[in-house]
Tab-separated table of C-alpha atoms and ligand atoms in Angstrom:
chain	number	residue	atom	x	y	z
A	1	UNK	CA	-14.396	-79.899	-5.205
A	2	UNK	CA	-13.122	-76.941	-3.232
A	3	UNK	CA	-11.329	-73.845	-4.429
A	4	UNK	CA	-9.381	-73.117	-1.302
A	5	UNK	CA	-7.907	-75.228	1.505
A	6	UNK	CA	-9.485	-72.941	4.082
A	7	UNK	CA	-12.919	-74.175	2.978
A	8	UNK	CA	-12.005	-77.610	4.387
A	9	UNK	CA	-10.941	-76.364	7.795
A	10	UNK	CA	-12.625	-77.756	10.900
A	11	UNK	CA	-13.881	-75.446	13.668
A	12	UNK	CA	-10.647	-76.054	15.596
A	13	UNK	CA	-8.504	-75.140	12.619
A	14	UNK	CA	-10.549	-72.042	11.931
A	15	UNK	CA	-10.390	-70.832	15.511
A	16	UNK	CA	-6.677	-71.532	15.867
A	17	UNK	CA	-5.977	-69.476	12.743
A	18	UNK	CA	-8.327	-66.733	13.954
A	19	UNK	CA	-6.447	-66.226	17.224
A	20	UNK	CA	-3.078	-65.984	15.502
A	21	UNK	CA	-4.415	-63.729	12.786
A	22	UNK	CA	-6.239	-61.509	15.260
A	23	UNK	CA	-3.011	-60.934	17.158
A	24	UNK	CA	-1.241	-60.066	13.924
A	25	UNK	CA	-4.062	-57.761	12.834
A	26	UNK	CA	-3.947	-55.913	16.144
A	27	UNK	CA	-0.194	-55.528	15.927
A	28	UNK	CA	-0.555	-54.079	12.456
A	29	UNK	CA	-3.482	-51.868	13.399
A	30	UNK	CA	-1.513	-50.413	16.318
A	31	UNK	CA	0.797	-48.787	13.775
A	32	UNK	CA	-2.042	-46.537	12.551
A	33	UNK	CA	-2.725	-43.148	14.126
A	34	UNK	CA	-6.309	-44.082	14.950
A	35	UNK	CA	-5.737	-47.491	16.560
A	36	UNK	CA	-2.420	-46.404	18.123
A	37	UNK	CA	-4.327	-43.802	20.144
A	38	UNK	CA	-7.388	-46.004	20.759
A	39	UNK	CA	-5.330	-48.937	22.014
A	40	UNK	CA	-3.326	-46.686	24.340
A	41	UNK	CA	-6.540	-45.208	25.711
A	42	UNK	CA	-8.067	-48.664	26.335
A	43	UNK	CA	-4.842	-50.385	27.415
A	44	UNK	CA	-4.999	-52.883	24.525
A	45	UNK	CA	-1.896	-55.035	24.212
A	46	UNK	CA	-2.022	-57.137	21.014
A	47	UNK	CA	0.516	-59.631	22.379
A	48	UNK	CA	-1.761	-60.402	25.311
A	49	UNK	CA	-4.493	-61.898	23.087
A	50	UNK	CA	-4.699	-65.578	24.041
A	51	UNK	CA	-8.191	-66.673	23.085
A	52	UNK	CA	-11.042	-65.620	20.842
A	53	UNK	CA	-13.043	-64.311	23.794
A	54	UNK	CA	-10.372	-61.656	24.280
A	55	UNK	CA	-11.897	-59.870	21.310
A	56	UNK	CA	-14.763	-58.761	23.539
A	57	UNK	CA	-12.406	-56.587	25.535
A	58	UNK	CA	-11.406	-54.585	22.462
A	59	UNK	CA	-13.142	-51.301	21.701
A	60	UNK	CA	-15.568	-51.067	18.771
A	61	UNK	CA	-14.858	-49.088	15.611
A	62	UNK	CA	-17.821	-47.150	14.193
A	63	UNK	CA	-18.644	-45.420	10.952
A	64	UNK	CA	-18.146	-42.154	12.809
A	65	UNK	CA	-14.598	-43.189	13.731
A	66	UNK	CA	-13.832	-43.892	10.090
A	67	UNK	CA	-15.227	-40.507	9.118
A	68	UNK	CA	-13.230	-38.713	11.739
A	69	UNK	CA	-10.073	-40.498	10.647
A	70	UNK	CA	-10.686	-39.360	7.053
A	71	UNK	CA	-8.713	-39.626	4.868
A	72	UNK	CA	-5.871	-41.789	6.150
A	73	UNK	CA	-5.944	-42.077	9.947
A	74	UNK	CA	-6.360	-45.863	9.769
A	75	UNK	CA	-3.438	-46.522	7.443
A	76	UNK	CA	-1.204	-49.105	9.065
A	77	UNK	CA	1.484	-48.983	6.380
A	78	UNK	CA	3.108	-46.207	4.371
A	79	UNK	CA	0.889	-44.447	1.858
A	80	UNK	CA	3.280	-45.496	-0.918
A	81	UNK	CA	2.398	-49.178	-0.325
A	82	UNK	CA	-1.259	-48.578	-1.137
A	83	UNK	CA	-2.409	-49.435	-4.643
A	84	UNK	CA	-6.186	-48.869	-4.520
A	85	UNK	CA	-8.813	-47.058	-2.542
A	86	UNK	CA	-12.585	-47.343	-2.409
A	87	UNK	CA	-15.168	-45.102	-0.849
A	88	UNK	CA	-18.229	-46.429	0.933
A	89	UNK	CA	-21.484	-45.798	-0.899
A	90	UNK	CA	-23.274	-44.173	2.041
A	91	UNK	CA	-25.411	-41.333	0.783
A	92	UNK	CA	-25.355	-39.311	3.966
A	93	UNK	CA	-22.523	-37.581	5.788
A	94	UNK	CA	-18.820	-37.562	5.061
A	95	UNK	CA	-17.380	-40.418	3.026
A	96	UNK	CA	-15.178	-43.162	4.407
A	97	UNK	CA	-12.121	-44.369	2.560
A	98	UNK	CA	-10.699	-47.885	2.527
A	99	UNK	CA	-7.161	-48.459	1.239
A	100	UNK	CA	-5.677	-51.679	-0.098
A	101	UNK	CA	-2.122	-52.896	-0.699
A	102	UNK	CA	-1.260	-55.354	-3.472
A	103	UNK	CA	-1.497	-58.245	-0.994
A	104	UNK	CA	-4.872	-57.016	0.215
A	105	UNK	CA	-6.250	-56.994	-3.329
A	106	UNK	CA	-4.783	-60.401	-3.960
A	107	UNK	CA	-6.552	-61.901	-0.959
A	108	UNK	CA	-9.801	-60.148	-1.739
A	109	UNK	CA	-9.786	-61.533	-5.296
A	110	UNK	CA	-9.206	-65.051	-4.014
A	111	UNK	CA	-12.038	-64.757	-1.463
A	112	UNK	CA	-14.354	-63.603	-4.221
A	113	UNK	CA	-13.226	-66.383	-6.563
A	114	UNK	CA	-13.875	-68.858	-3.736
A	115	UNK	CA	-17.464	-67.623	-3.458
A	116	UNK	CA	-18.115	-67.994	-7.158
A	117	UNK	CA	-16.480	-71.399	-7.364
A	118	UNK	CA	-18.534	-72.593	-4.380
A	119	UNK	CA	-21.796	-72.324	-6.334
A	120	UNK	CA	-20.445	-74.022	-9.414
A	121	UNK	CA	-19.112	-71.192	-11.586
A	122	UNK	CA	-16.091	-72.381	-13.563
A	123	UNK	CA	-13.506	-70.846	-15.949
A	124	UNK	CA	-15.668	-71.943	-18.875
A	125	UNK	CA	-18.450	-69.587	-17.722
A	126	UNK	CA	-18.803	-66.151	-19.236
A	127	UNK	CA	-19.385	-63.620	-16.491
A	128	UNK	CA	-21.042	-60.223	-16.842
A	129	UNK	CA	-20.679	-57.734	-14.021
A	130	UNK	CA	-23.744	-55.505	-14.136
A	131	UNK	CA	-22.995	-53.326	-11.145
A	132	UNK	CA	-21.443	-49.876	-11.099
A	133	UNK	CA	-17.655	-49.691	-11.295
A	134	UNK	CA	-15.692	-46.776	-9.867
A	135	UNK	CA	-15.646	-46.212	-6.123
A	136	UNK	CA	-18.367	-48.812	-5.480
A	137	UNK	CA	-16.727	-52.122	-4.528
A	138	UNK	CA	-19.268	-54.266	-6.405
A	139	UNK	CA	-17.489	-53.316	-9.622
A	140	UNK	CA	-13.779	-54.028	-9.286
A	141	UNK	CA	-14.234	-56.340	-6.285
A	142	UNK	CA	-16.379	-58.803	-8.184
A	143	UNK	CA	-14.470	-58.204	-11.406
A	144	UNK	CA	-11.108	-59.350	-10.082
A	145	UNK	CA	-12.717	-62.361	-8.402
A	146	UNK	CA	-14.223	-63.505	-11.692
A	147	UNK	CA	-10.916	-63.009	-13.522
A	148	UNK	CA	-9.061	-64.835	-10.760
A	149	UNK	CA	-11.385	-67.770	-11.204
A	150	UNK	CA	-10.627	-67.624	-14.905
A	151	UNK	CA	-13.972	-66.580	-16.356
A	152	UNK	CA	-14.173	-64.407	-19.427
A	153	UNK	CA	-15.281	-61.277	-17.577
A	154	UNK	CA	-17.383	-58.539	-19.136
A	155	UNK	CA	-17.167	-55.240	-17.207
A	156	UNK	CA	-20.590	-54.046	-18.344
A	157	UNK	CA	-21.140	-51.688	-15.404
A	158	UNK	CA	-24.571	-50.424	-14.357
A	159	UNK	CA	-27.428	-49.235	-16.518
A	160	UNK	CA	-27.841	-49.117	-20.284
A	161	UNK	CA	-30.185	-52.054	-20.104
A	162	UNK	CA	-30.486	-52.673	-23.827
A	163	UNK	CA	-26.719	-52.953	-24.158
A	164	UNK	CA	-26.607	-55.315	-21.167
A	165	UNK	CA	-29.072	-57.584	-22.911
A	166	UNK	CA	-27.139	-57.491	-26.168
A	167	UNK	CA	-23.931	-58.459	-24.361
A	168	UNK	CA	-25.684	-61.313	-22.572
A	169	UNK	CA	-27.032	-62.790	-25.770
A	170	UNK	CA	-24.062	-62.054	-28.090
A	171	UNK	CA	-21.479	-63.519	-25.701
A	172	UNK	CA	-23.590	-66.284	-24.227
A	173	UNK	CA	-23.277	-65.005	-20.668
A	174	UNK	CA	-23.884	-67.791	-18.139
A	175	UNK	CA	-23.174	-65.940	-14.876
A	176	UNK	CA	-23.905	-62.379	-13.755
A	177	UNK	CA	-23.563	-60.060	-10.808
A	178	UNK	CA	-26.536	-57.767	-10.401
A	179	UNK	CA	-28.244	-55.884	-7.590
A	180	UNK	CA	-31.751	-57.150	-6.781
A	181	UNK	CA	-33.750	-54.020	-7.648
A	182	UNK	CA	-32.010	-53.760	-11.011
A	183	UNK	CA	-32.567	-57.446	-11.739
A	184	UNK	CA	-36.308	-57.001	-11.210
A	185	UNK	CA	-36.252	-53.961	-13.498
A	186	UNK	CA	-34.310	-55.886	-16.150
A	187	UNK	CA	-37.117	-58.445	-16.285
A	188	UNK	CA	-39.576	-55.633	-17.090
A	189	UNK	CA	-37.414	-54.240	-19.867
A	190	UNK	CA	-36.952	-57.690	-21.380
A	191	UNK	CA	-40.697	-58.274	-21.433
A	192	UNK	CA	-41.221	-54.881	-23.116
A	193	UNK	CA	-38.807	-55.996	-25.789
A	194	UNK	CA	-40.802	-59.174	-26.214
A	195	UNK	CA	-38.005	-61.300	-24.756
A	196	UNK	CA	-38.782	-63.956	-22.161
A	197	UNK	CA	-36.135	-63.497	-19.397
A	198	UNK	CA	-35.967	-67.295	-19.083
A	199	UNK	CA	-34.731	-67.542	-22.666
A	200	UNK	CA	-31.420	-65.859	-21.732
A	201	UNK	CA	-28.414	-68.157	-21.211
A	202	UNK	CA	-27.816	-66.981	-17.595
A	203	UNK	CA	-27.570	-69.875	-15.099
A	204	UNK	CA	-26.013	-68.211	-12.060
A	205	UNK	CA	-26.666	-64.811	-10.555
A	206	UNK	CA	-24.720	-63.295	-7.685
A	207	UNK	CA	-27.212	-60.936	-6.099
A	208	UNK	CA	-26.499	-58.580	-3.224
A	209	UNK	CA	-25.354	-55.078	-2.221
A	210	UNK	CA	-28.800	-54.228	-0.828
A	211	UNK	CA	-31.386	-56.083	1.231
A	212	UNK	CA	-33.915	-58.282	-0.539
A	213	UNK	CA	-36.220	-61.055	0.559
A	214	UNK	CA	-36.467	-64.772	-0.077
A	215	UNK	CA	-39.660	-63.957	-2.036
A	216	UNK	CA	-37.739	-61.628	-4.378
A	217	UNK	CA	-35.081	-64.320	-4.850
A	218	UNK	CA	-37.727	-66.876	-5.821
A	219	UNK	CA	-39.295	-64.452	-8.243
A	220	UNK	CA	-35.949	-63.813	-9.945
A	221	UNK	CA	-35.130	-67.511	-10.115
A	222	UNK	CA	-38.437	-68.265	-11.748
A	223	UNK	CA	-38.481	-65.357	-14.178
A	224	UNK	CA	-34.927	-65.901	-15.419
A	225	UNK	CA	-34.789	-69.652	-14.894
A	226	UNK	CA	-31.476	-69.262	-13.078
A	227	UNK	CA	-30.057	-69.808	-9.597
A	228	UNK	CA	-29.717	-66.716	-7.424
A	229	UNK	CA	-27.039	-66.705	-4.707
A	230	UNK	CA	-27.021	-64.118	-1.977
A	231	UNK	CA	-23.780	-62.170	-1.785
A	232	UNK	CA	-22.941	-60.009	1.223
A	233	UNK	CA	-20.146	-57.581	1.814
A	234	UNK	CA	-19.337	-54.029	2.759
A	235	UNK	CA	-16.589	-51.659	1.732
A	236	UNK	CA	-15.136	-51.468	5.233
A	237	UNK	CA	-14.507	-55.254	5.041
A	238	UNK	CA	-13.278	-54.993	1.383
A	239	UNK	CA	-16.664	-55.254	-0.284
A	240	UNK	CA	-18.179	-58.422	-1.808
A	241	UNK	CA	-16.615	-61.730	-0.779
A	242	UNK	CA	-17.362	-61.493	2.952
A	243	UNK	CA	-20.257	-63.974	3.112
A	244	UNK	CA	-21.866	-65.961	0.336
A	245	UNK	CA	-24.393	-68.719	-0.113
A	246	UNK	CA	-23.295	-72.205	-1.033
A	247	UNK	CA	-25.278	-74.437	-3.378
A	248	UNK	CA	-27.637	-75.272	-0.483
A	249	UNK	CA	-28.958	-71.675	-0.510
A	250	UNK	CA	-29.568	-71.787	3.207
A	251	UNK	CA	-27.714	-68.802	4.633
A	252	UNK	CA	-24.349	-67.315	3.727
A	253	UNK	CA	-21.029	-68.806	4.826
A	254	UNK	CA	-19.016	-66.041	6.370
A	255	UNK	CA	-15.330	-66.634	5.626
A	256	UNK	CA	-13.931	-67.008	9.091
A	257	UNK	CA	-10.342	-67.440	7.966
A	258	UNK	CA	-10.563	-63.827	6.767
A	259	UNK	CA	-12.857	-62.243	9.358
A	260	UNK	CA	-14.041	-62.602	12.916
A	261	UNK	CA	-17.783	-61.997	13.120
A	262	UNK	CA	-19.801	-61.291	16.244
A	263	UNK	CA	-23.480	-60.533	16.734
A	264	UNK	CA	-24.244	-57.936	19.402
A	265	UNK	CA	-27.312	-56.161	20.752
A	266	UNK	CA	-27.423	-52.871	18.822
A	267	UNK	CA	-28.338	-50.827	21.909
A	268	UNK	CA	-25.777	-52.198	24.349
A	269	UNK	CA	-23.051	-53.774	22.224
A	270	UNK	CA	-23.295	-56.899	24.382
A	271	UNK	CA	-22.808	-60.249	22.599
A	272	UNK	CA	-26.003	-62.152	21.793
A	273	UNK	CA	-26.419	-65.917	22.027
A	274	UNK	CA	-26.143	-67.843	18.742
A	275	UNK	CA	-29.360	-67.787	16.759
A	276	UNK	CA	-30.508	-64.374	17.980
A	277	UNK	CA	-30.745	-61.477	15.560
A	278	UNK	CA	-28.580	-58.460	16.250
A	279	UNK	CA	-25.924	-56.228	14.745
A	280	UNK	CA	-23.071	-57.849	12.896
A	281	UNK	CA	-19.641	-56.752	14.126
A	282	UNK	CA	-16.643	-57.595	11.963
A	283	UNK	CA	-12.870	-57.689	12.290
A	284	UNK	CA	-10.489	-58.080	9.345
A	285	UNK	CA	-7.898	-60.821	9.791
A	286	UNK	CA	-6.009	-60.638	6.549
A	287	UNK	CA	-5.802	-56.996	5.646
A	288	UNK	CA	-2.416	-55.336	6.065
A	289	UNK	CA	-2.877	-51.817	4.667
A	290	UNK	CA	-5.881	-50.905	6.751
A	291	UNK	CA	-7.003	-53.428	9.353
A	292	UNK	CA	-10.395	-52.667	10.917
A	293	UNK	CA	-11.209	-54.019	14.364
A	294	UNK	CA	-14.710	-54.781	15.697
A	295	UNK	CA	-16.508	-52.696	13.106
A	296	UNK	CA	-20.177	-51.989	13.859
A	297	UNK	CA	-21.712	-52.791	10.459
A	298	UNK	CA	-25.261	-51.726	11.487
A	299	UNK	CA	-26.502	-54.736	9.489
A	300	UNK	CA	-28.959	-56.988	11.291
A	301	UNK	CA	-28.630	-60.754	11.022
A	302	UNK	CA	-28.046	-63.888	13.089
A	303	UNK	CA	-25.838	-66.949	12.975
A	304	UNK	CA	-27.778	-69.911	11.675
A	305	UNK	CA	-27.544	-72.778	14.121
A	306	UNK	CA	-26.200	-76.199	13.152
A	307	UNK	CA	-23.812	-77.392	10.477
A	308	UNK	CA	-24.417	-76.791	6.771
A	309	UNK	CA	-25.088	-79.933	4.713
A	310	UNK	CA	-22.297	-78.827	2.329
A	311	UNK	CA	-19.757	-79.671	5.048
A	312	UNK	CA	-18.056	-76.277	5.299
A	313	UNK	CA	-17.468	-75.332	8.930
A	314	UNK	CA	-17.463	-71.562	8.322
A	315	UNK	CA	-20.571	-70.364	10.129
A	316	UNK	CA	-23.551	-69.098	8.160
A	317	UNK	CA	-25.353	-65.814	8.610
A	318	UNK	CA	-29.013	-65.340	7.765
A	319	UNK	CA	-30.232	-63.051	5.003
A	320	UNK	CA	-29.709	-59.437	6.166
A	321	UNK	CA	-32.996	-58.345	7.775
A	322	UNK	CA	-32.186	-54.656	7.359
A	323	UNK	CA	-29.963	-52.080	8.951
A	324	UNK	CA	-30.279	-50.754	12.492
A	325	UNK	CA	-30.870	-47.382	10.869
A	326	UNK	CA	-33.589	-48.459	8.419
A	327	UNK	CA	-36.097	-49.301	11.047
A	328	UNK	CA	-39.274	-47.259	10.575
A	329	UNK	CA	-41.105	-46.310	13.739
A	330	UNK	CA	-44.707	-45.481	13.049
A	331	UNK	CA	-47.387	-45.113	15.690
A	332	UNK	CA	-44.889	-46.666	18.068
A	333	UNK	CA	-44.552	-49.825	15.988
A	334	UNK	CA	-41.194	-50.906	14.542
A	335	UNK	CA	-41.262	-51.876	10.887
A	336	UNK	CA	-38.517	-53.007	8.525
A	337	UNK	CA	-38.902	-52.440	4.773
A	338	UNK	CA	-38.120	-56.114	4.176
A	339	UNK	CA	-41.309	-57.132	5.996
A	340	UNK	CA	-43.230	-55.120	3.417
A	341	UNK	CA	-41.233	-56.589	0.533
A	342	UNK	CA	-41.820	-60.165	1.689
A	343	UNK	CA	-45.588	-59.660	1.544
A	344	UNK	CA	-45.572	-57.842	-1.780
A	345	UNK	CA	-43.194	-60.121	-3.667
A	346	UNK	CA	-45.215	-63.178	-2.683
A	347	UNK	CA	-48.303	-61.809	-4.492
A	348	UNK	CA	-48.439	-62.712	-8.177
A	349	UNK	CA	-50.293	-59.511	-9.160
A	350	UNK	CA	-47.626	-57.256	-7.705
A	351	UNK	CA	-45.020	-55.891	-10.129
A	352	UNK	CA	-41.295	-55.477	-9.575
A	353	UNK	CA	-41.116	-52.251	-7.586
A	354	UNK	CA	-42.612	-50.559	-4.526
A	355	UNK	CA	-42.016	-47.483	-2.409
A	356	UNK	CA	-42.768	-46.707	1.223
A	357	UNK	CA	-43.667	-43.106	2.080
A	358	UNK	CA	-44.019	-41.713	5.566
A	359	UNK	CA	-46.046	-38.578	6.207
A	360	UNK	CA	-47.427	-36.707	9.128
A	361	UNK	CA	-51.069	-35.735	8.858
A	362	UNK	CA	-51.876	-33.410	11.746
A	363	UNK	CA	-50.286	-35.205	14.659
A	364	UNK	CA	-50.697	-38.650	13.144
A	365	UNK	CA	-48.024	-40.597	11.315
A	366	UNK	CA	-49.184	-42.152	8.111
A	367	UNK	CA	-47.558	-44.864	6.048
A	368	UNK	CA	-48.344	-45.072	2.348
A	369	UNK	CA	-47.134	-47.966	0.271
A	370	UNK	CA	-47.057	-47.453	-3.464
A	371	UNK	CA	-47.220	-50.778	-5.202
A	372	UNK	CA	-46.621	-51.443	-8.879
A	373	UNK	CA	-49.159	-53.809	-10.370
A	374	UNK	CA	-48.228	-56.069	-13.286
A	375	UNK	CA	-49.601	-54.855	-16.598
A	376	UNK	CA	-51.882	-57.846	-17.072
A	377	UNK	CA	-53.565	-57.144	-13.725
A	378	UNK	CA	-53.774	-53.369	-14.096
A	379	UNK	CA	-57.177	-53.588	-15.701
A	380	UNK	CA	-60.005	-51.161	-16.187
A	381	UNK	CA	-62.173	-53.188	-13.880
A	382	UNK	CA	-62.320	-51.038	-10.746
A	383	UNK	CA	-63.803	-53.830	-8.686
A	384	UNK	CA	-60.886	-56.139	-9.366
A	385	UNK	CA	-58.372	-53.439	-8.483
A	386	UNK	CA	-60.207	-52.437	-5.328
A	387	UNK	CA	-60.268	-56.084	-4.308
A	388	UNK	CA	-56.528	-56.370	-4.866
A	389	UNK	CA	-55.884	-53.197	-2.910
A	390	UNK	CA	-57.898	-54.539	0.008
A	391	UNK	CA	-56.064	-57.847	-0.027
A	392	UNK	CA	-52.658	-56.131	-0.058
A	393	UNK	CA	-53.718	-53.808	2.754
A	394	UNK	CA	-54.943	-56.605	4.959
A	395	UNK	CA	-51.867	-58.794	4.415
A	396	UNK	CA	-49.606	-55.855	5.165
A	397	UNK	CA	-51.605	-54.966	8.277
A	398	UNK	CA	-51.234	-58.525	9.582
A	399	UNK	CA	-47.474	-58.311	9.098
A	400	UNK	CA	-46.622	-54.766	10.189
A	401	UNK	CA	-49.475	-54.252	12.683
A	402	UNK	CA	-50.479	-50.838	11.399
A	403	UNK	CA	-52.878	-50.159	8.550
A	404	UNK	CA	-51.048	-48.683	5.586
A	405	UNK	CA	-52.603	-46.680	2.779
A	406	UNK	CA	-51.992	-48.788	-0.294
A	407	UNK	CA	-51.788	-47.024	-3.657
A	408	UNK	CA	-51.739	-49.202	-6.716
A	409	UNK	CA	-49.687	-47.746	-9.534
A	410	UNK	CA	-48.834	-48.850	-13.050
A	411	UNK	CA	-45.871	-51.122	-13.728
A	412	UNK	CA	-42.581	-49.216	-14.218
A	413	UNK	CA	-44.033	-45.955	-12.896
A	414	UNK	CA	-41.979	-45.759	-9.698
A	415	UNK	CA	-38.469	-44.262	-9.812
A	416	UNK	CA	-35.802	-46.807	-10.743
A	417	UNK	CA	-32.151	-45.859	-10.309
A	418	UNK	CA	-29.056	-47.757	-11.359
A	419	UNK	CA	-27.614	-48.065	-7.873
A	420	UNK	CA	-29.035	-49.296	-4.598
A	421	UNK	CA	-32.790	-48.831	-4.376
A	422	UNK	CA	-34.268	-46.186	-2.107
A	423	UNK	CA	-37.208	-47.980	-0.526
A	424	UNK	CA	-38.352	-45.414	2.028
A	425	UNK	CA	-39.099	-41.701	1.720
A	426	UNK	CA	-39.679	-40.086	5.076
A	427	UNK	CA	-41.487	-36.783	4.698
A	428	UNK	CA	-42.226	-36.408	8.383
A	429	UNK	CA	-40.671	-33.391	10.006
A	430	UNK	CA	-39.928	-31.730	6.703
A	431	UNK	CA	-43.049	-29.524	6.844
A	432	UNK	CA	-42.400	-25.934	7.752
B	1	LIG	P1	-21.183	-50.356	0.711
B	1	LIG	O1	-21.083	-49.189	1.627
B	1	LIG	O2	-21.452	-49.987	-0.685
B	1	LIG	O3	-20.023	-51.233	0.840
B	1	LIG	O4	-22.489	-51.136	1.161
B	1	LIG	C1	-22.468	-52.139	2.141
B	1	LIG	C2	-23.839	-52.350	2.703
B	1	LIG	O5	-24.725	-52.872	1.683
B	1	LIG	C3	-23.875	-53.395	3.770
B	1	LIG	O6	-23.468	-52.861	5.021
B	1	LIG	C4	-25.342	-53.810	3.757
B	1	LIG	O7	-26.142	-52.877	4.453
B	1	LIG	C5	-25.682	-53.745	2.282
B	1	LIG	N1	-25.597	-55.095	1.679
B	1	LIG	C6	-24.580	-55.617	0.996
B	1	LIG	N2	-24.864	-56.887	0.575
B	1	LIG	C7	-26.096	-57.177	1.046
B	1	LIG	C8	-26.955	-58.324	0.973
B	1	LIG	N3	-26.625	-59.429	0.325
B	1	LIG	N4	-28.143	-58.242	1.604
B	1	LIG	C9	-28.501	-57.131	2.271
B	1	LIG	N5	-27.761	-56.027	2.357
B	1	LIG	C10	-26.555	-56.034	1.764
B	2	LIG	ZN1	-22.935	-74.687	2.913
């Protein structure tokens, strides 16, 4: 059973709609100050778009462009037609603002409802949204999707873990939205309270907003006895509802009736063949207030080859491997935090949190990985702990090709925020 007709579309139907919608998006975008000038500079004529390949001739839009156009250089319709704005959660530099009209919000809610319906959530489910509200799109974006689907929707927001748990049990919550680092933390708090996470009524969890590994997903599914579905989105493309896993849990269907996605080489911007990992570039097809064309997301992924057994023809993207800008270069070797997480989360002794610290000792770079150890394994027996530390070090060395210093720390001792986790602290270059 499908929520939306567009889920049934064949490749031909998808691509036909994409060409028409791209033309319309470009026409709309041209009305904004930013794209008006950009299109004139690059000789872009929206009416000349004939095929999907024409998209490659269009200029990219970058985060820097959005910052420079702050606050409203990308508005394609009068300010008075806008009914909501969100601000991207980036912690560095100037913010970027995304505006939405009533129609934009309507479409966003239906995309989000489609995602939730796809995995089996129904109006009879009680849905708790455990992510921050406010400017972060994981709040209202998910919220309106759940209401659109018809679920009783609890806007719990982030944090206040004890209250979250009370809501879940008092209202028999069967579906939640939660970011991965907070979900792992929640399991710790439950255990401290003497509650087995698996005893909660939750059956579905939408988990996203930050990178996490297949190993972390499995851990969450086992601890809570629930299904975890990967949810991808970014404020510039609305927020959640861009790509989402189906019941197969093998990659995320990217809704191609709403977006055109490309994968390019991060260094050159040249398109990569299907199956190769590169930077995801996205174009909005349905947004009227603020269309965004060929946006460089900086997220690294690939299109998964072949059709999905669920029958949907919308192509799937792989789990996000990281961002172009989270690559750590140490002793000339490139490392992504998710490589570290995959090793750690697969080890039963390792707790729910870790932190990567980069230092410079003399002229040498040093990588230290602080690893929480589960209480039951954090024993007095030095030999056992030293053995564990050695095993972690050697597995990490095999994966990342440099030898890290591994520090074992007690469960729940590493900093745990309510928002997206900060996995890497780079102290190099900060010495005076
Ligand atoms: P925001 O600026 O708050 O909209 O954050 C969007 C960014 O969060 C994306 O560009 C990704 O880097 C990250 N993100 C969102 N969902 C996921 C996911 N499921 N897996 C990995 N990273 C994600
Ligand atoms: Zn599928």
